[in-house]
Backbone as a chain_set.jsonl record, in Angstrom:
{"seq": "DRLIEASERLETSLKEKIISLENNRQMLKWTNGLVEKEKKKVQECEQEIEDMKVKYEEMEEYWREQMVENANKLVAINNRKMQEQLMVHQQAIEEEQKEQKALKE", "coords": {"N": [[-71.921, 31.657, -4.522], [-70.868, 28.999, -4.737], [-68.559, 29.353, -6.369], [-67.341, 31.59, -4.207], [-66.943, 29.78, -2.378], [-64.98, 27.254, -3.873], [-62.788, 28.868, -4.292], [-61.797, 29.845, -1.944], [-61.633, 26.74, -0.675], [-60.114, 26.669, -2.558], [-57.731, 28.663, -1.707], [-56.611, 27.889, 1.327], [-56.105, 25.537, 0.138], [-53.6, 26.869, -1.395], [-52.321, 27.29, 1.488], [-51.876, 25.504, 3.548], [-49.714, 23.636, 1.789], [-47.556, 25.722, 0.988], [-47.241, 26.32, 3.515], [-46.549, 23.794, 3.885], [-44.447, 23.444, 2.026], [-42.53, 25.034, 3.225], [-41.859, 24.183, 6.013], [-40.32, 21.82, 4.812], [-38.583, 23.035, 3.497], [-37.784, 24.432, 5.646], [-36.347, 22.013, 7.249], [-34.824, 20.695, 5.652], [-32.538, 22.65, 5.284], [-32.104, 21.72, 7.978], [-30.687, 19.779, 7.529], [-28.998, 20.145, 5.851], [-27.319, 21.444, 6.993], [-26.266, 19.688, 9.104], [-24.851, 17.336, 7.592], [-23.416, 19.303, 6.602], [-21.769, 19.925, 9.205], [-21.032, 17.587, 10.1], [-19.37, 16.829, 7.43], [-17.07, 18.44, 8.087], [-16.238, 17.385, 9.893], [-15.492, 15.055, 9.764], [-13.552, 16.169, 7.423], [-11.178, 16.652, 9.434], [-10.677, 14.465, 10.886], [-9.637, 13.571, 8.423], [-7.252, 15.107, 8.501], [-6.329, 14.56, 10.99], [-5.222, 12.439, 10.433], [-3.405, 12.763, 8.315], [-1.295, 14.351, 9.97], [-0.409, 12.666, 11.692], [0.29, 9.532, 10.385], [2.77, 11.178, 9.644], [3.631, 12.301, 11.404], [5.253, 9.426, 12.269], [5.823, 8.565, 10.441], [8.318, 10.255, 10.855], [9.217, 9.828, 14.07], [10.083, 6.886, 12.696], [12.204, 6.777, 11.097], [13.402, 8.481, 12.584], [14.371, 6.282, 15.127], [15.195, 4.2, 13.128], [17.415, 5.486, 12.715], [18.669, 5.543, 14.849], [18.897, 2.53, 15.558], [20.727, 2.39, 13.794], [22.719, 3.743, 14.741], [23.462, 2.871, 17.335], [24.019, 0.131, 15.768], [27.127, 1.486, 15.212], [27.928, 1.902, 17.049], [28.105, -0.86, 18.561], [29.847, -1.78, 16.859], [32.282, -0.612, 16.752], [33.11, -1.048, 19.202], [32.949, -3.829, 18.921], [35.964, -4.061, 17.486], [37.687, -2.51, 18.751], [38.513, -4.559, 20.929], [38.963, -6.547, 20.095], [40.785, -5.386, 18.753], [43.006, -5.309, 20.913], [42.626, -7.543, 21.665], [44.278, -8.462, 19.63], [46.435, -7.592, 19.634], [47.121, -8.615, 22.656], [47.753, -11.209, 21.72], [49.71, -11.061, 19.708], [51.947, -10.213, 21.254], [52.451, -12.316, 23.226], [52.715, -13.857, 21.052], [55.255, -13.195, 19.867], [56.817, -12.918, 22.029], [56.982, -15.932, 22.752], [58.371, -16.411, 19.928], [60.943, -15.235, 20.818], [61.347, -16.866, 23.124], [62.029, -19.154, 21.486], [64.003, -18.221, 20.102], [65.634, -18.015, 21.927], [66.72, -20.257, 22.701], [67.656, -21.823, 20.934], [70.18, -20.323, 20.662]], "CA": [[-71.468, 31.018, -3.067], [-70.121, 27.721, -4.868], [-67.636, 29.997, -6.545], [-66.66, 31.453, -3.429], [-66.013, 27.924, -1.556], [-63.802, 26.824, -4.275], [-61.965, 30.342, -3.983], [-61.635, 29.071, -0.154], [-60.652, 25.547, -0.508], [-58.122, 26.476, -3.201], [-56.853, 29.232, -0.66], [-56.415, 27.169, 2.308], [-54.913, 24.158, -0.105], [-52.012, 26.665, -0.979], [-51.681, 27.853, 1.981], [-51.273, 24.153, 3.763], [-48.889, 23.314, 0.432], [-46.44, 27.141, 1.731], [-46.559, 25.403, 5.135], [-45.457, 22.094, 3.94], [-43.133, 24.565, 1.498], [-41.873, 26.003, 4.429], [-41.337, 23.105, 6.437], [-39.446, 21.323, 4.162], [-37.28, 23.959, 3.551], [-36.397, 24.02, 7.328], [-35.654, 19.978, 7.12], [-33.761, 20.577, 4.806], [-31.63, 23.215, 5.619], [-31.69, 22.04, 8.952], [-30.529, 18.076, 7.555], [-27.374, 20.457, 5.471], [-26.463, 21.669, 8.234], [-25.576, 18.305, 9.518], [-24.299, 17.509, 6.795], [-21.741, 20.115, 7.009], [-21.151, 19.865, 10.567], [-20.445, 15.836, 9.524], [-18.467, 16.902, 6.407], [-16.257, 19.196, 8.841], [-15.453, 16.4, 11.515], [-14.042, 14.127, 8.715], [-12.078, 16.521, 7.373], [-10.634, 16.715, 10.826], [-10.151, 13.17, 10.696], [-8.937, 13.413, 7.572], [-5.781, 15.574, 8.991], [-5.742, 14.192, 12.007], [-4.713, 10.568, 10.391], [-2.211, 12.562, 7.557], [-0.249, 14.571, 10.809], [-0.124, 11.01, 12.288], [1.656, 9.764, 9.452], [3.441, 12.553, 9.467], [4.862, 11.806, 12.869], [5.412, 7.89, 12.438], [7.549, 8.79, 9.946], [9.164, 11.385, 11.856], [9.533, 8.735, 14.651], [10.459, 5.291, 12.528], [13.451, 6.998, 10.473], [14.528, 8.951, 14.16], [14.474, 5.345, 16.085], [15.984, 4.37, 12.185], [19.092, 6.06, 12.557], [19.477, 5.56, 16.846], [19.496, 1.937, 15.625], [21.89, 2.286, 12.85], [24.204, 4.356, 14.889], [23.483, 1.487, 17.911], [25.004, -0.925, 15.68], [28.098, 1.838, 14.329], [29.038, 2.034, 18.355], [28.841, -1.831, 18.565], [31.107, -2.287, 16.032], [33.764, 0.403, 16.785], [33.835, -1.257, 20.021], [33.385, -4.803, 19.182], [36.456, -3.522, 17.077], [38.509, -2.73, 20.229], [38.549, -5.344, 21.64], [39.853, -7.742, 18.675], [42.473, -5.083, 18.576], [42.681, -5.633, 22.083], [43.267, -9.439, 21.562], [44.77, -9.186, 18.103], [47.928, -6.987, 20.142], [47.532, -9.547, 23.303], [48.506, -12.282, 20.835], [51.003, -10.827, 19.285], [52.856, -10.371, 22.121], [52.566, -14.09, 23.339], [53.723, -15.046, 19.693], [56.556, -12.576, 20.026], [57.125, -14.177, 23.621], [56.927, -17.422, 22.059], [59.491, -16.579, 19.093], [61.945, -15.046, 21.927], [62.202, -17.906, 24.132], [62.318, -19.742, 21.041], [65.853, -17.82, 20.323], [66.845, -17.763, 22.654], [66.715, -22.057, 23.17], [68.075, -22.098, 19.686], [72.023, -19.782, 20.524]], "C": [[-70.577, 29.74, -3.724], [-68.591, 28.036, -5.799], [-66.822, 30.821, -5.031], [-65.78, 30.235, -2.525], [-64.995, 27.467, -2.088], [-63.18, 27.497, -4.482], [-61.396, 29.502, -2.578], [-60.999, 28.107, -0.408], [-59.574, 25.39, -1.354], [-56.62, 27.556, -2.111], [-56.178, 28.428, 0.439], [-55.141, 26.21, 1.894], [-53.827, 24.934, -0.731], [-51.91, 26.896, 0.173], [-51.159, 26.654, 2.986], [-49.615, 23.609, 3.031], [-47.178, 24.471, 1.02], [-46.427, 26.49, 3.078], [-45.854, 23.978, 5.35], [-44.033, 22.978, 3.168], [-41.653, 24.235, 2.293], [-41.069, 25.109, 5.83], [-40.118, 22.318, 5.822], [-38.16, 21.848, 3.797], [-36.802, 23.845, 4.712], [-35.826, 23.094, 7.626], [-34.24, 20.108, 6.314], [-32.816, 20.912, 5.104], [-30.89, 23.131, 7.237], [-30.715, 20.002, 8.916], [-28.981, 18.747, 6.389], [-26.409, 20.29, 6.413], [-25.156, 20.615, 8.899], [-24.759, 17.5, 9.366], [-22.905, 17.924, 6.608], [-20.958, 20.273, 8.017], [-19.834, 17.995, 10.316], [-19.195, 16.117, 8.363], [-16.996, 17.128, 6.862], [-15.878, 18.367, 9.612], [-14.425, 15.718, 10.595], [-13.463, 14.51, 8.068], [-10.929, 16.242, 8.426], [-9.63, 15.647, 11.122], [-9.084, 13.121, 10.13], [-7.334, 13.983, 7.86], [-5.439, 15.277, 9.976], [-4.523, 12.891, 11.475], [-3.391, 10.953, 9.596], [-0.894, 13.085, 8.887], [0.312, 13.019, 11.871], [0.827, 10.412, 11.495], [2.285, 9.933, 9.378], [4.773, 11.904, 10.193], [5.2, 10.908, 12.791], [6.158, 7.899, 11.237], [8.766, 9.322, 10.472], [10.026, 9.724, 12.66], [10.508, 8.129, 14.383], [11.928, 5.958, 11.993], [14.451, 7.694, 12.081], [14.916, 7.106, 14.808], [15.637, 4.138, 14.718], [17.129, 4.341, 12.534], [19.634, 5.406, 14.014], [20.006, 4.34, 16.365], [20.661, 1.475, 14.7], [23.407, 2.25, 13.58], [24.116, 3.35, 16.386], [25.075, 0.714, 17.495], [26.737, -0.211, 14.939], [29.17, 1.466, 16.11], [29.072, 0.55, 18.599], [29.956, -2.181, 17.965], [31.759, -1.937, 16.045], [33.549, -0.706, 18.636], [33.896, -2.819, 20.067], [35.571, -4.676, 18.25], [37.861, -3.75, 17.748], [39.346, -3.627, 20.534], [39.161, -6.333, 21.027], [41.376, -7.039, 18.628], [42.833, -4.974, 19.643], [43.627, -6.617, 22.48], [44.166, -9.416, 20.472], [46.901, -9.063, 19.339], [48.545, -8.205, 21.152], [48.369, -10.876, 22.313], [49.502, -12.306, 20.37], [52.353, -10.701, 20.319], [53.234, -11.332, 22.598], [53.333, -14.3, 21.572], [55.43, -14.239, 19.656], [57.162, -12.915, 21.219], [58.317, -15.297, 23.543], [57.964, -17.441, 20.967], [60.887, -16.032, 19.907], [62.778, -16.024, 22.846], [62.56, -19.162, 22.448], [63.928, -19.707, 20.132], [66.39, -17.896, 20.79], [67.252, -19.325, 23.124], [67.529, -22.055, 22.068], [69.322, -21.535, 20.107], [72.214, -20.912, 21.941]], "O": [[-69.517, 29.509, -3.142], [-67.697, 27.198, -5.913], [-65.634, 30.538, -4.874], [-64.619, 29.976, -2.209], [-64.025, 27.172, -1.389], [-62.375, 26.948, -5.233], [-60.569, 28.591, -2.556], [-59.775, 28.236, -0.453], [-58.596, 24.644, -1.301], [-55.42, 27.386, -1.896], [-54.955, 28.373, 0.313], [-54.052, 25.985, 2.422], [-52.826, 24.232, -0.881], [-50.715, 26.625, 0.284], [-49.973, 26.765, 3.299], [-48.624, 23.29, 3.688], [-46.072, 24.024, 1.321], [-45.347, 26.191, 3.588], [-45.168, 23.374, 6.175], [-42.91, 23.091, 3.661], [-40.56, 23.683, 2.167], [-40.019, 25.385, 6.411], [-39.035, 22.258, 6.405], [-37.045, 21.327, 3.783], [-35.717, 23.335, 4.99], [-34.778, 23.161, 8.269], [-33.08, 19.712, 6.434], [-31.926, 20.089, 5.32], [-29.941, 23.748, 7.72], [-30.328, 19.306, 9.854], [-28.049, 17.981, 6.145], [-25.406, 19.619, 6.656], [-23.94, 20.67, 9.079], [-24.049, 16.937, 10.199], [-21.816, 17.359, 6.505], [-19.783, 20.638, 7.978], [-18.662, 17.621, 10.366], [-18.113, 15.556, 8.531], [-16.005, 16.523, 6.452], [-14.861, 18.733, 10.201], [-13.194, 15.725, 10.567], [-12.574, 13.769, 7.649], [-9.892, 15.643, 8.143], [-8.44, 15.686, 11.433], [-7.971, 12.848, 10.578], [-6.352, 13.349, 7.474], [-4.272, 15.541, 10.267], [-3.433, 12.568, 11.946], [-2.391, 10.243, 9.706], [0.192, 12.507, 8.93], [1.316, 12.721, 12.519], [2.028, 10.595, 11.693], [3.051, 9.057, 8.976], [5.89, 11.432, 9.978], [6.15, 11.011, 13.568], [7.144, 7.172, 11.118], [9.913, 8.875, 10.483], [10.862, 8.936, 12.218], [11.577, 8.215, 14.987], [12.889, 5.532, 12.632], [15.6, 7.486, 12.472], [16.133, 6.92, 14.823], [16.572, 3.451, 15.127], [17.834, 3.341, 12.669], [20.739, 4.902, 14.213], [21.235, 4.277, 16.399], [21.35, 0.463, 14.826], [24.444, 1.602, 13.448], [25.277, 2.96, 16.502], [26.196, 0.599, 17.989], [27.487, -0.962, 14.315], [30.313, 1.067, 16.329], [30.221, 0.282, 18.951], [30.897, -2.794, 18.468], [32.6, -2.528, 15.367], [34.728, -0.881, 18.943], [34.616, -3.344, 20.916], [36.358, -5.471, 18.764], [38.75, -4.58, 17.559], [40.575, -3.608, 20.47], [39.992, -6.985, 21.659], [42.502, -7.528, 18.536], [43.398, -3.887, 19.521], [44.674, -6.692, 23.124], [44.888, -10.406, 20.346], [47.851, -9.804, 19.59], [49.643, -8.744, 21.011], [49.541, -11.23, 22.446], [50.285, -13.255, 20.425], [53.504, -11.066, 20.078], [54.452, -11.503, 22.545], [54.373, -14.878, 21.253], [56.501, -14.804, 19.436], [58.34, -13.255, 21.108], [59.482, -15.521, 23.872], [58.584, -18.504, 20.932], [61.944, -16.516, 19.503], [63.956, -16.114, 23.194], [63.469, -19.979, 22.595], [64.658, -20.604, 19.712], [67.607, -17.911, 20.605], [68.155, -19.452, 23.951], [68.592, -22.504, 22.497], [70.089, -22.485, 19.949], [73.321, -21.079, 22.452]]}, "num_chains": 1, "name": "protein.A"}
């Protein structure tokens, strides 16, 4: 009798341990699933950050080119204005020289 009772207790204990192990296995499987989902989210975020960095660098380069182009346009405009002013002054000097020459004669 005692042997049968001990055997039954051992069998019950083993069944409980098997159930506990199965529960732990299911919990581990569920946890691993969550970890994988989070890992995937992190990878997606990292990729998005990299994509945004590339886009930012492209935008920065575009704006730098625009600034250089605008600066060159302003330089060209200023050069034209200065040439026009130079021509006006040269004409004024030539007129003044003609008048001075005419007065001497």
